C-alpha atoms as a printed R data frame, in Angstrom:
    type eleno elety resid chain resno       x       y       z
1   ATOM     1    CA   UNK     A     1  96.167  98.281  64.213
2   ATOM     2    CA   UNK     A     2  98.795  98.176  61.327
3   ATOM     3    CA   UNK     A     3 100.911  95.125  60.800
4   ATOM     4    CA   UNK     A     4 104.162  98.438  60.875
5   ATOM     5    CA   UNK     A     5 102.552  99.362  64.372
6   ATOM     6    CA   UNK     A     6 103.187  95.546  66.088
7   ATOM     7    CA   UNK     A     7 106.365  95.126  68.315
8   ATOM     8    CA   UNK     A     8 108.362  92.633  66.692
9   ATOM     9    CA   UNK     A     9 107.074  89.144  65.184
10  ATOM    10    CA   UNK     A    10 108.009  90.025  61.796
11  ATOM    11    CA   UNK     A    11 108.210  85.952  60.375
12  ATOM    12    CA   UNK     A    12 104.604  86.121  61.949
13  ATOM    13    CA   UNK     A    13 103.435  89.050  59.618
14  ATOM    14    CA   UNK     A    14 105.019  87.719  56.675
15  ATOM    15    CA   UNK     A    15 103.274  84.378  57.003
16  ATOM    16    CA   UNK     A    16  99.393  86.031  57.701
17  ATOM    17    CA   UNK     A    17  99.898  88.927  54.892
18  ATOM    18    CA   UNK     A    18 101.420  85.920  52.015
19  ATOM    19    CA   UNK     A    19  98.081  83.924  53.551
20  ATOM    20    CA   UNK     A    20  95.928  86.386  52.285
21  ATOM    21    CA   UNK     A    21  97.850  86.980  48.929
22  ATOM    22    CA   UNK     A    22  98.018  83.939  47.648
23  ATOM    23    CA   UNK     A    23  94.376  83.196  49.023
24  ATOM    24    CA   UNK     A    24  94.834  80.300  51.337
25  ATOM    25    CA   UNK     A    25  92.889  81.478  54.428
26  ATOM    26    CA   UNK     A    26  92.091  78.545  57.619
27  ATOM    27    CA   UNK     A    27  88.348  79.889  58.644
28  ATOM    28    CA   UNK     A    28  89.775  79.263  61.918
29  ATOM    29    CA   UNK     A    29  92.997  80.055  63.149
30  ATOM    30    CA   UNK     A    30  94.626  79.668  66.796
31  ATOM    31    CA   UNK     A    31  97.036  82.685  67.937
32  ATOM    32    CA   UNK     A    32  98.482  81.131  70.784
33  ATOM    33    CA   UNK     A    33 101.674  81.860  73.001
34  ATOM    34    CA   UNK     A    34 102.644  84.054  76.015
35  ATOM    35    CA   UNK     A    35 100.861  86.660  77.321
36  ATOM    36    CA   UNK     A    36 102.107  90.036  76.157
37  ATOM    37    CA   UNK     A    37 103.727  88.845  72.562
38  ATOM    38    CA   UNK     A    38 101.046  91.153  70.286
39  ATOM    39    CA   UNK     A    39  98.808  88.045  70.024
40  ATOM    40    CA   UNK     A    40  95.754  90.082  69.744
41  ATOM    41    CA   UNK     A    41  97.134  92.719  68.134
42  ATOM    42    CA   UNK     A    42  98.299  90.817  65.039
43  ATOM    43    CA   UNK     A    43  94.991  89.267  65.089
44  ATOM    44    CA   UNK     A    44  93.642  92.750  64.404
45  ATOM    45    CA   UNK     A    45  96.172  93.923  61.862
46  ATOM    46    CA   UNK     A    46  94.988  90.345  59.795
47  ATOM    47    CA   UNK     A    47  91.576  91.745  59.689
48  ATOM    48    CA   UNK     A    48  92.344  94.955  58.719
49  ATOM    49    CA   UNK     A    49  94.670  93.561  55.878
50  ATOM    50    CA   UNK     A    50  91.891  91.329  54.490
51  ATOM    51    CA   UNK     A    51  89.503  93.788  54.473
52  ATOM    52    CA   UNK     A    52  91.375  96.706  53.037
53  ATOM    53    CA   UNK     A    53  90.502  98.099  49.479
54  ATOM    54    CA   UNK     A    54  93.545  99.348  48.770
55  ATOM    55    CA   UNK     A    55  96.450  96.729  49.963
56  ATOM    56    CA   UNK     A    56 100.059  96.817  50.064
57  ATOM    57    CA   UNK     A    57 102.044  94.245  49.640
58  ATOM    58    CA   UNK     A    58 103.084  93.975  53.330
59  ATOM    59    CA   UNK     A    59  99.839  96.428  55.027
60  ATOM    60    CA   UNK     A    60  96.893  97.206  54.579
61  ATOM    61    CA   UNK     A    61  96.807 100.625  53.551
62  ATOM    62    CA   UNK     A    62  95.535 102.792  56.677
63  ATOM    63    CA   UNK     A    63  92.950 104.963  54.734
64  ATOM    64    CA   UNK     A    64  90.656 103.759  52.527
65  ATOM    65    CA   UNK     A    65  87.055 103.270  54.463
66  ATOM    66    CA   UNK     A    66  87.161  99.953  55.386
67  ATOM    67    CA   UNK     A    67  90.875 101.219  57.155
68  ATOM    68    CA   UNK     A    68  88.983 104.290  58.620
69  ATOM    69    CA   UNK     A    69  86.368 101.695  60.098
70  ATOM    70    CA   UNK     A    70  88.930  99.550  61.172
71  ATOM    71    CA   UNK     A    71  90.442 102.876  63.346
72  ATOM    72    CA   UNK     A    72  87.568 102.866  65.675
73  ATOM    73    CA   UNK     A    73  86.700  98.990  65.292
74  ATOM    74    CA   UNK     A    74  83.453  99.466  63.956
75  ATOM    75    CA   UNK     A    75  83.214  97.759  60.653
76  ATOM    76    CA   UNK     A    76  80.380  95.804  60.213
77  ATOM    77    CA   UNK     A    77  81.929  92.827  59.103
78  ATOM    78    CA   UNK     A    78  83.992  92.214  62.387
79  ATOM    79    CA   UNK     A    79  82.789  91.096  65.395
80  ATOM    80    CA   UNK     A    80  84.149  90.133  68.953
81  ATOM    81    CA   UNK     A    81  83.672  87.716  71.833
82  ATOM    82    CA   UNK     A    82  85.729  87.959  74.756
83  ATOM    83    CA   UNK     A    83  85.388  87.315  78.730
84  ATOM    84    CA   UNK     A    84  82.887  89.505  80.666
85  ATOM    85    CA   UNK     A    85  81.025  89.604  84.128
86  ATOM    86    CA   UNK     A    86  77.508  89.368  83.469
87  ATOM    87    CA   UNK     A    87  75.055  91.219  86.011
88  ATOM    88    CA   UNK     A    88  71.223  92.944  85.145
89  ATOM    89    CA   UNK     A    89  72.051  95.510  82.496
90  ATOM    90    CA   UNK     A    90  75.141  93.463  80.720
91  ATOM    91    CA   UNK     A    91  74.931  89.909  79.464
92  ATOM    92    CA   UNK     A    92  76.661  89.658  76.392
93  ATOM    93    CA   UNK     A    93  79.592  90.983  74.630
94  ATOM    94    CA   UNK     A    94  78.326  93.576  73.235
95  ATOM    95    CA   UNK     A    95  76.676  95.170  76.057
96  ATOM    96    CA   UNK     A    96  80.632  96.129  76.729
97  ATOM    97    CA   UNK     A    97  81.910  96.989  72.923
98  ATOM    98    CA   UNK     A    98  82.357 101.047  74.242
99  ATOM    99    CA   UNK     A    99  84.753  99.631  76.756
100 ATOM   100    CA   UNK     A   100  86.405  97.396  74.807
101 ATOM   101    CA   UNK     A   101  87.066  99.473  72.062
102 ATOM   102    CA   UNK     A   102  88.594 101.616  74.326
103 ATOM   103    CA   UNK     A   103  90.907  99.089  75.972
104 ATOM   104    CA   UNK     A   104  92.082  98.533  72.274
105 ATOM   105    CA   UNK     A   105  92.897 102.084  71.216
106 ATOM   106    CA   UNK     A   106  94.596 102.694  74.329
107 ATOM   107    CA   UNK     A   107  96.829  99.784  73.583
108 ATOM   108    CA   UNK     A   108  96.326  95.486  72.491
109 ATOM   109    CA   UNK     A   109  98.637  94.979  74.809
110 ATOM   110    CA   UNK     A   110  96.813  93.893  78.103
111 ATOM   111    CA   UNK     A   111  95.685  91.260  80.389
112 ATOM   112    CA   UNK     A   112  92.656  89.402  81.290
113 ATOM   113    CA   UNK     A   113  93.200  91.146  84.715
114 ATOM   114    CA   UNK     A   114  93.985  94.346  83.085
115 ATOM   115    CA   UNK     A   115  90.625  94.416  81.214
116 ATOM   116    CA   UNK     A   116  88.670  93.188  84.172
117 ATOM   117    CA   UNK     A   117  90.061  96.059  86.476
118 ATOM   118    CA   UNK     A   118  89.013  98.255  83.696
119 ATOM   119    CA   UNK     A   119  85.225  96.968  83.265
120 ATOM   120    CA   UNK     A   120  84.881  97.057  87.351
121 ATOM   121    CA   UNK     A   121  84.689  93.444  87.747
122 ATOM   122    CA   UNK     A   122  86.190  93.808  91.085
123 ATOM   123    CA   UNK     A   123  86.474  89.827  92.357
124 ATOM   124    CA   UNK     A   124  84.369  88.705  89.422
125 ATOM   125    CA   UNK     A   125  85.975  85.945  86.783
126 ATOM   126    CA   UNK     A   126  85.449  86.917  83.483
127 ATOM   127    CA   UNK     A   127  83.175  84.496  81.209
128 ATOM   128    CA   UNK     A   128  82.488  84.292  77.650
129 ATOM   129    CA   UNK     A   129  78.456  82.677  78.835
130 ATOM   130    CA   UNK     A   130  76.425  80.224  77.090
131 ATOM   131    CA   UNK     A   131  74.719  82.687  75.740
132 ATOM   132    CA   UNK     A   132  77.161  84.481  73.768
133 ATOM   133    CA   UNK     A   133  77.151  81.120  71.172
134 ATOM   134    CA   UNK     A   134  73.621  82.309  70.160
135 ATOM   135    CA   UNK     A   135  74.908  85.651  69.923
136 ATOM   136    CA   UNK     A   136  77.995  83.977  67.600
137 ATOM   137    CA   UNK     A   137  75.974  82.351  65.718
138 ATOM   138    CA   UNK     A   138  73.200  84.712  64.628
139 ATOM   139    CA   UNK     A   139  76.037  87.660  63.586
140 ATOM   140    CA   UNK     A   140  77.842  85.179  61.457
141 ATOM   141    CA   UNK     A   141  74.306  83.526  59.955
142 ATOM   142    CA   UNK     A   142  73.878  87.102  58.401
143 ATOM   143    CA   UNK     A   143  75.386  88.426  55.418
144 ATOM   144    CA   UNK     A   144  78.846  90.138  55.042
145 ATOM   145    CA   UNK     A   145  78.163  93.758  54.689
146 ATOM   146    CA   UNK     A   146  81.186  95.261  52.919
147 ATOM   147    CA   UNK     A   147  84.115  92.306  52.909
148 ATOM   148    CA   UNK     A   148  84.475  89.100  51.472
149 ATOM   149    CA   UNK     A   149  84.286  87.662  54.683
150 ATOM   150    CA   UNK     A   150  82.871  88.145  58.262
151 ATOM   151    CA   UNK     A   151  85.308  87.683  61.006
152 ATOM   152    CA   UNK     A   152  84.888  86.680  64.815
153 ATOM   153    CA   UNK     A   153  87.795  87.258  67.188
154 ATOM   154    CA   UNK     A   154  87.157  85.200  69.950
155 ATOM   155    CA   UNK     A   155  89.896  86.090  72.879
156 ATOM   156    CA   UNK     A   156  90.524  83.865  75.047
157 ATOM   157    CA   UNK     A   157  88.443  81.372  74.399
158 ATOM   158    CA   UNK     A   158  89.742  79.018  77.041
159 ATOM   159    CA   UNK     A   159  87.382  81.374  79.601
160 ATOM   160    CA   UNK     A   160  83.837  79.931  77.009
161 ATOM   161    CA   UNK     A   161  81.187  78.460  78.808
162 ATOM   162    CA   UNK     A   162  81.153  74.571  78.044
163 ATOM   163    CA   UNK     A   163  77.713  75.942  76.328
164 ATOM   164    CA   UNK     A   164  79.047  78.163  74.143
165 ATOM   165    CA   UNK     A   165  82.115  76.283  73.357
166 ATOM   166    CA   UNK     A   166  80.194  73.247  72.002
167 ATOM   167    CA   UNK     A   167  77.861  75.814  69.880
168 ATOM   168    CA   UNK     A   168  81.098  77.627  68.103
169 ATOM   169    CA   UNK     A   169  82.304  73.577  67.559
170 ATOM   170    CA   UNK     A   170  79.612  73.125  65.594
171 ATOM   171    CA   UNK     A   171  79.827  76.555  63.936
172 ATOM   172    CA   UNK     A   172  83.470  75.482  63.373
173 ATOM   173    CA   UNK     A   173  82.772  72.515  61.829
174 ATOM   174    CA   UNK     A   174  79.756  73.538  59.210
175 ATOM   175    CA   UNK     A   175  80.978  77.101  58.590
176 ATOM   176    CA   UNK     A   176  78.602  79.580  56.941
177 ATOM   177    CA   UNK     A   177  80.596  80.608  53.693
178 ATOM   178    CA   UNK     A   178  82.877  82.692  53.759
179 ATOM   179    CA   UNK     A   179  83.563  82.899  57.868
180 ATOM   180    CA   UNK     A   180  86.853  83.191  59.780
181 ATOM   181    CA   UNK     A   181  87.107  82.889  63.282
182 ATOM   182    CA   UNK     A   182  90.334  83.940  64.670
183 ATOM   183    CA   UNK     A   183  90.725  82.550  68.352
184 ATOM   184    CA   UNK     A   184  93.568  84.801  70.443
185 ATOM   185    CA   UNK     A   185  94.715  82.433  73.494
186 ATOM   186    CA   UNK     A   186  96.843  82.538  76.474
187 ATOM   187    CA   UNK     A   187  96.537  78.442  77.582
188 ATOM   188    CA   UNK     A   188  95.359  77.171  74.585
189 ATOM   189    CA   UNK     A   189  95.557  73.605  75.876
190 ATOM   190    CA   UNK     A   190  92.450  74.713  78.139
191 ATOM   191    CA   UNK     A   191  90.280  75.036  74.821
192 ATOM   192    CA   UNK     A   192  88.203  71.652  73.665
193 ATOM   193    CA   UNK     A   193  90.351  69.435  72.269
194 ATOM   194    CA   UNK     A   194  87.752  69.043  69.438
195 ATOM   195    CA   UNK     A   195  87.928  73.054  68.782
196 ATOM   196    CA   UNK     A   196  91.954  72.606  68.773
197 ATOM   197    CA   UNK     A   197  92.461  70.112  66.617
198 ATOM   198    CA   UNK     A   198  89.864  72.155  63.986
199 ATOM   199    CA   UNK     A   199  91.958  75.034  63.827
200 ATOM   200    CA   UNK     A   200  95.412  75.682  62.430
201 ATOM   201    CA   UNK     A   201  97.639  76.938  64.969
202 ATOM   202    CA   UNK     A   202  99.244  80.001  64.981
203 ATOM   203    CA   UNK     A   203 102.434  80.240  67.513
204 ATOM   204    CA   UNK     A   204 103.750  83.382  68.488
205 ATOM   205    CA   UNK     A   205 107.050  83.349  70.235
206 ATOM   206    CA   UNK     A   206 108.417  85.796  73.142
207 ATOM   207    CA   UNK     A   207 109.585  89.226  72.009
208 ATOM   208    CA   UNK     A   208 113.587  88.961  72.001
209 ATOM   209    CA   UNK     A   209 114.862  91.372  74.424
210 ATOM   210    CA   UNK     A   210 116.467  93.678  72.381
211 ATOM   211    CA   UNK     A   211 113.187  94.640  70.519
212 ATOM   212    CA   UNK     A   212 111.134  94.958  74.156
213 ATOM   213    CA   UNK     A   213 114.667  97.385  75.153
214 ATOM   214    CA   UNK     A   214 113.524  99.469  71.865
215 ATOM   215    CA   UNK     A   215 110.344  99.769  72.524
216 ATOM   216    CA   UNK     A   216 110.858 100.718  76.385
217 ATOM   217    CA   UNK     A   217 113.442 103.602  75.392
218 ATOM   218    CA   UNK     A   218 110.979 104.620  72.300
219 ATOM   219    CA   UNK     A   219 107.689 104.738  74.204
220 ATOM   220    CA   UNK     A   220 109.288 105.480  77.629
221 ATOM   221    CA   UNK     A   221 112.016 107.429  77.244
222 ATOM   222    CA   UNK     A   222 114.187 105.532  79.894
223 ATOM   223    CA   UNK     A   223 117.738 104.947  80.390
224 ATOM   224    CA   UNK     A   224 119.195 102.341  78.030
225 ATOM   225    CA   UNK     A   225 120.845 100.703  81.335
226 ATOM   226    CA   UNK     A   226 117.494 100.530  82.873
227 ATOM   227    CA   UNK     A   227 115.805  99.510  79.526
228 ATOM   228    CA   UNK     A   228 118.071  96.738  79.310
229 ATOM   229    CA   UNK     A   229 117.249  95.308  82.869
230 ATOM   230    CA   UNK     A   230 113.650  95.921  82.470
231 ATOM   231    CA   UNK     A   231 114.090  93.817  78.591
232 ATOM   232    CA   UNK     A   232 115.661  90.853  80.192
233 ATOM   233    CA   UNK     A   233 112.978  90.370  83.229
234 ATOM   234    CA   UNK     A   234 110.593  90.547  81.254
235 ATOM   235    CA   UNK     A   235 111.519  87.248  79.530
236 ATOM   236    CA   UNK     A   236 109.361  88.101  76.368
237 ATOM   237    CA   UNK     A   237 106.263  89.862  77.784
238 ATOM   238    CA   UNK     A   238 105.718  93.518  76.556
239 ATOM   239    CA   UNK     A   239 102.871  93.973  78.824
240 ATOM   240    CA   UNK     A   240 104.807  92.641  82.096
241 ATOM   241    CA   UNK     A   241 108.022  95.037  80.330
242 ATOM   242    CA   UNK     A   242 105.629  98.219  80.448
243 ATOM   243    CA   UNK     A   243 104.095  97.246  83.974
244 ATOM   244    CA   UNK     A   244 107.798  97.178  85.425
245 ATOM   245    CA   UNK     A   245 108.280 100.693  84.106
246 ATOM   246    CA   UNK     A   246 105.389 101.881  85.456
247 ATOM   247    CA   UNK     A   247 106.093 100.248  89.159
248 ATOM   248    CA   UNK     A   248 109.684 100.712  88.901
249 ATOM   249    CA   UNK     A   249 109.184 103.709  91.561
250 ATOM   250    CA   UNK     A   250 107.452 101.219  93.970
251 ATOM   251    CA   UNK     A   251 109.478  98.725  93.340
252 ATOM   252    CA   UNK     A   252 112.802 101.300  94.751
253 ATOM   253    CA   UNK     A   253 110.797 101.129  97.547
254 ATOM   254    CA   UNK     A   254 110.287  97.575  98.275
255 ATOM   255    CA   UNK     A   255 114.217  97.594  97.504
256 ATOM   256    CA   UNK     A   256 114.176  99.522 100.506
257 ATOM   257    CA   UNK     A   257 112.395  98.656 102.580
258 ATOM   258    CA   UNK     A   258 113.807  94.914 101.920
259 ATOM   259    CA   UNK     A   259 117.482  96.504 102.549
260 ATOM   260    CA   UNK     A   260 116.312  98.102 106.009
261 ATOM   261    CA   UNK     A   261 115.017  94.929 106.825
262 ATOM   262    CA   UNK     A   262 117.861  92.982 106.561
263 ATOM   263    CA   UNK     A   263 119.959  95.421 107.899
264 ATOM   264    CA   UNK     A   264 117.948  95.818 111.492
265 ATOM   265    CA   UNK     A   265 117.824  91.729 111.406
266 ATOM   266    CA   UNK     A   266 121.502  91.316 110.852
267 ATOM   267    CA   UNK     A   267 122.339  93.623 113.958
268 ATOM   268    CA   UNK     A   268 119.614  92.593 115.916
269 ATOM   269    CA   UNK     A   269 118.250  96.546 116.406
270 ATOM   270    CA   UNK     A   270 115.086  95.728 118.121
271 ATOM   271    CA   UNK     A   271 114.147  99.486 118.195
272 ATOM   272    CA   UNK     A   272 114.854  99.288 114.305
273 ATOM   273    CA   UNK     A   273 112.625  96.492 113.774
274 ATOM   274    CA   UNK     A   274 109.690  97.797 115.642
275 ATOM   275    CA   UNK     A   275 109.632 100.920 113.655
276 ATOM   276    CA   UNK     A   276 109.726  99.538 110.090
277 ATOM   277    CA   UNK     A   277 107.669  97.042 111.579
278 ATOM   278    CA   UNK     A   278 104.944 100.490 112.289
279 ATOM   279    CA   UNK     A   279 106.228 101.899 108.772
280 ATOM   280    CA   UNK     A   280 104.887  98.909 106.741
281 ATOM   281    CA   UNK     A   281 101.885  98.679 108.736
282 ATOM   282    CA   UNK     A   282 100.728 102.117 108.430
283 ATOM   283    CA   UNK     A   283 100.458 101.022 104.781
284 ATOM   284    CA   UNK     A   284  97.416  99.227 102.720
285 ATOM   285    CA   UNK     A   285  96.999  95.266 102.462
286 ATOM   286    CA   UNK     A   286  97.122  95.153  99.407
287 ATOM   287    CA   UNK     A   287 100.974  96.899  99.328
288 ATOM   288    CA   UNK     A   288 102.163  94.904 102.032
289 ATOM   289    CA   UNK     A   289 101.079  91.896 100.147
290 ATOM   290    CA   UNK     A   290 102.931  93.103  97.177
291 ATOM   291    CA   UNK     A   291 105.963  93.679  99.036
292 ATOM   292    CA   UNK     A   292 106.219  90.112 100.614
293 ATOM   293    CA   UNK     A   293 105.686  88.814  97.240
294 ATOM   294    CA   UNK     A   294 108.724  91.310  96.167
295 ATOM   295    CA   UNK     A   295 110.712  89.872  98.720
296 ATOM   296    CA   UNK     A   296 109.841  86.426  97.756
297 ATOM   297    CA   UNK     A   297 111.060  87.062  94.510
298 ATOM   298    CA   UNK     A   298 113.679  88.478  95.553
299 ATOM   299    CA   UNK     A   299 115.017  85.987  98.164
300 ATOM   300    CA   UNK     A   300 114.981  83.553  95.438
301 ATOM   301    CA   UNK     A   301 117.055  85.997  92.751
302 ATOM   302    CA   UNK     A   302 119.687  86.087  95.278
303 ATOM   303    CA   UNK     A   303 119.800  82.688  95.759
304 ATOM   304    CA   UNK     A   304 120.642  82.046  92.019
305 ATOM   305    CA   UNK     A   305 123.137  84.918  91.606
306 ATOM   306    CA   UNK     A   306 125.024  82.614  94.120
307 ATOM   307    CA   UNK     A   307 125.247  80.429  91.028
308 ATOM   308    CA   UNK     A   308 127.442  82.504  88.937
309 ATOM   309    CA   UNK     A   309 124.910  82.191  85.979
310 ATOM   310    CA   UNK     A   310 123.785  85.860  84.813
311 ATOM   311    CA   UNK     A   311 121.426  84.510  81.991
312 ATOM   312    CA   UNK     A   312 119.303  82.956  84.983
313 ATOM   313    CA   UNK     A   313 119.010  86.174  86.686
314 ATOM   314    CA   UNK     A   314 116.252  88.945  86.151
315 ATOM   315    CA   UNK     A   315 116.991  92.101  88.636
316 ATOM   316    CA   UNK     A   316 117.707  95.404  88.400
317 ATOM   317    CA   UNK     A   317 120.677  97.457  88.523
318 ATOM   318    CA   UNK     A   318 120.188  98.429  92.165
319 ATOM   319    CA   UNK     A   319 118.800  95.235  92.995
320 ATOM   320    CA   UNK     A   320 121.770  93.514  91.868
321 ATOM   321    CA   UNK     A   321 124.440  96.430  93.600
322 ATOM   322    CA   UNK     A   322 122.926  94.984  97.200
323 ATOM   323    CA   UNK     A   323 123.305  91.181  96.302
324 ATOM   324    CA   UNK     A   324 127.063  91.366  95.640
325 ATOM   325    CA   UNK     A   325 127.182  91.551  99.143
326 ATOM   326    CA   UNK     A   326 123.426  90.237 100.410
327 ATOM   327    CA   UNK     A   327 123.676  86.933  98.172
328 ATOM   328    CA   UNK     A   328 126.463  85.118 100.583
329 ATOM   329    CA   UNK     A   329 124.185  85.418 103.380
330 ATOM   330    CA   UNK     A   330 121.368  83.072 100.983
331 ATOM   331    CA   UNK     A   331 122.042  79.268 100.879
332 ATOM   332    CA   UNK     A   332 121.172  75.780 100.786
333 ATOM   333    CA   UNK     A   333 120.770  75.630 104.853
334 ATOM   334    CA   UNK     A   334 118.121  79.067 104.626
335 ATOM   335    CA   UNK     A   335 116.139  79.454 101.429
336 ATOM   336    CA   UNK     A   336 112.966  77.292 101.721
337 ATOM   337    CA   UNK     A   337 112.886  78.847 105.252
338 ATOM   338    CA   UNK     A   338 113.481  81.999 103.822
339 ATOM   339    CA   UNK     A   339 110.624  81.539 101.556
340 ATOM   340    CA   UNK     A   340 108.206  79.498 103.945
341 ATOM   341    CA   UNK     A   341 108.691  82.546 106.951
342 ATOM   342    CA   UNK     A   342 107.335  84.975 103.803
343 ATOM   343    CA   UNK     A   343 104.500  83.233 102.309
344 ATOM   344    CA   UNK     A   344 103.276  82.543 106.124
345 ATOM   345    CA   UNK     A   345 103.549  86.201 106.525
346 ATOM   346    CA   UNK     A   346 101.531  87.223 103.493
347 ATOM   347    CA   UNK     A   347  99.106  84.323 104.295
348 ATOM   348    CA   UNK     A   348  98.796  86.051 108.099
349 ATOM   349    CA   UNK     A   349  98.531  89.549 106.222
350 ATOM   350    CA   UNK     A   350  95.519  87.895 103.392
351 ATOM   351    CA   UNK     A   351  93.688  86.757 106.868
352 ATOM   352    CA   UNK     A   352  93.556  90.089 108.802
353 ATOM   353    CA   UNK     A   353  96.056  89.243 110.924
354 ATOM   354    CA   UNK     A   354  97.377  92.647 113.043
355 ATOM   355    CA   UNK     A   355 100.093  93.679 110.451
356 ATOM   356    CA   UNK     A   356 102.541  95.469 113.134
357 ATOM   357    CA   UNK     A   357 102.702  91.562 114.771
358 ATOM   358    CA   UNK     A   358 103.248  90.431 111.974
359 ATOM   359    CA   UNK     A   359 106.018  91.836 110.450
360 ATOM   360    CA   UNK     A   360 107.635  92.165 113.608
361 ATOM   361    CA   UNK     A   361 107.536  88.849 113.587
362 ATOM   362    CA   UNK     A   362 108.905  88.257 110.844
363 ATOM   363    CA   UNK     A   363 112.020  90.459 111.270
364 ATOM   364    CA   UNK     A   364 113.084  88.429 114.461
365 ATOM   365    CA   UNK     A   365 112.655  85.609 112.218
366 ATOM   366    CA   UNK     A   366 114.985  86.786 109.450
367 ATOM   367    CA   UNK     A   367 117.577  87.631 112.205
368 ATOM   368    CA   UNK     A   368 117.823  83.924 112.786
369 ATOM   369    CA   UNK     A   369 118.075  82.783 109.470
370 ATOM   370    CA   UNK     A   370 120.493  85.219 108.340
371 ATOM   371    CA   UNK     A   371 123.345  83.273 110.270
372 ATOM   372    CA   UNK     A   372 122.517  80.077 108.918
């Protein structure tokens, strides 16, 4: 990862590559902001930058070995600790670098849940485990192979064991010479307070729309009108920006299906209701959940469009096209019943309950909210 091949966050690269020039280098550094703003990946560029042989003035220069190394993230000098689900063959790190270097060259621009769903973790929360601070502590008690320095990225390191969190304070606080430990965090504020106030803080702000439109239309190849809907819902986040392109077919759907809904309510078609009541339960759980959650969101778009304020509102094109007229029928007198009647049905849905009663159910009960 090249500082030229990070979305945006140019002051950021500035500030890290001068760091390095002039030689003033924290040995631990915080990355900290939103999910989906290239924390990680300028984390990554950093290293590559300090280790390269040949440096630019504003990258590192992308073949010399170290570089080369750097491609496939296996130079010797870096090292990683990050959340995993432990079980008999995989305790530490490590045991999951193939898949993690993987995750990485596909993109650094993912989730927690992202990288669990990829590593099989099913239900599992991911853990960095007490014994990953022995692990920590014996790569970084070694030698630096081919840099100046040895580096630890530690992501997310809000998800550390108390354990191992107490054993990378004291690692933190008597560093072996020439150590850097860059931390990459989504809720700093649920790190130790004694590991925060030891690092210097890094901030990295949300991606300004107009750079996440870019990179939709560049990487996409989408409409710019589309682009530019997608940019402003995604209030910063790249990775939420590239997960609404991705579900932007299923979420035409849930349009529909929302639309349909409303429509059979408003006119009271009982015939209507009991077939898309049969339509969305011949579908999973886990997409009927989705779709009340759509429709939760939703509800409560239309509710602020009523407001006349289009900076506070995050739909689509289509989405928007139904609330010019849908919106009117959203008030003060309807929307927390609006909302309570859907998160009772997805609760119902979560516990088994027979899916054809209850969104049947629910349709009668949008009829009589729709002419409050």
């Amino acid at each position: 990862m090249l500082f030229d091949d990070i979305i945006g966050q140019e002051a950021i690269k500035e500030r890290l590559t001068e760091n390095i020039g002039s030689g003033r280098i924290p040995h631990a550094q915080l990355f900290c902001g939103n999910a989906g703003t290239g924390k990680l990946a300028l984390a990554l560029a950093f290293v590559r930058y300090l280790f390269c042989q040949q440096r630019r003035e504003h990258d590192a220069c992308g073949v010399c070995p170290s570089c080369l190394k750097m491609n496939q993230l296996i130079h010797p000098d870096l090292h990683f600790a990050f959340p995993i689900v432990k079980n008999k063959k995989k305790e530490i790190c490590d045991d999951y670098l193939p898949e993690w270097r993987e995750m990485i060259s596909k993109s650094p621009y993912f989730t927690c849940d992202q990288w669990l769903d990829f590593i099989g973790a099913e239900n599992s929360q991911g853990i960095i485990y007490a014994k990953e601070g022995n692990e920590i502590f014996r790569k970084l008690s070694l030698k630096s192979q081919e840099a100046d320095y040895k580096c630890m990225i530690i992501w997310l390191p809000e998800k550390m064991h108390e354990v191992c969190a107490n054993k990378l304070l004291k690692l933190i606080e008597e560093p072996y010479d020439k150590t850097l430990f860059l931390m990459v965090s989504d809720n700093p504020d649920e790190i130790l307070p004694t590991i925060q106030s030891r690092t210097q803080r890094v901030q990295i702000k949300p991606l300004p729309a107009y750079i996440i439109k870019e990179q939709l239309q560049q990487n996409f190849h989408i409409e710019e009108e589309n682009a530019e809907s997608i940019s402003r819902i995604a209030n910063g986040n790249y990775i939420k920006a590239c997960e609404m392109v991705s579900l932007s077919d299923e979420n035409e759907k849930f349009l529909s299906l929302f639309i349909s809904a409303m429509r059979n309510s408003w006119k009271r078609d009982v015939a209507e209701m009991k077939r898309w009541s049969e339509q969305l339960a011949a579908t999973g759980r886990e997409k009927q959940k989705s779709f009340l959650t759509y429709c939760q969101n939703y509800i409560r778009e239309n509710y602020i469009y009523n407001l006349h304020t289009p900076d506070l509102n995050f739909m689509t094109k289509g989405e928007e096209n139904f609330s010019v007229a849908f919106s009117k029928f959203v008030n003060e007198k309807n929307i927390e019943l609006f909302m309570e009647e859907f998160e009772k049905a997805e609760r119902d849905i979560s516990q088994n309950v027979n899916a054809k009663m209850v969104f049947f159910d629910l349709s009668l009960k949008i009829a009589v909210l729709l002419k409050k």
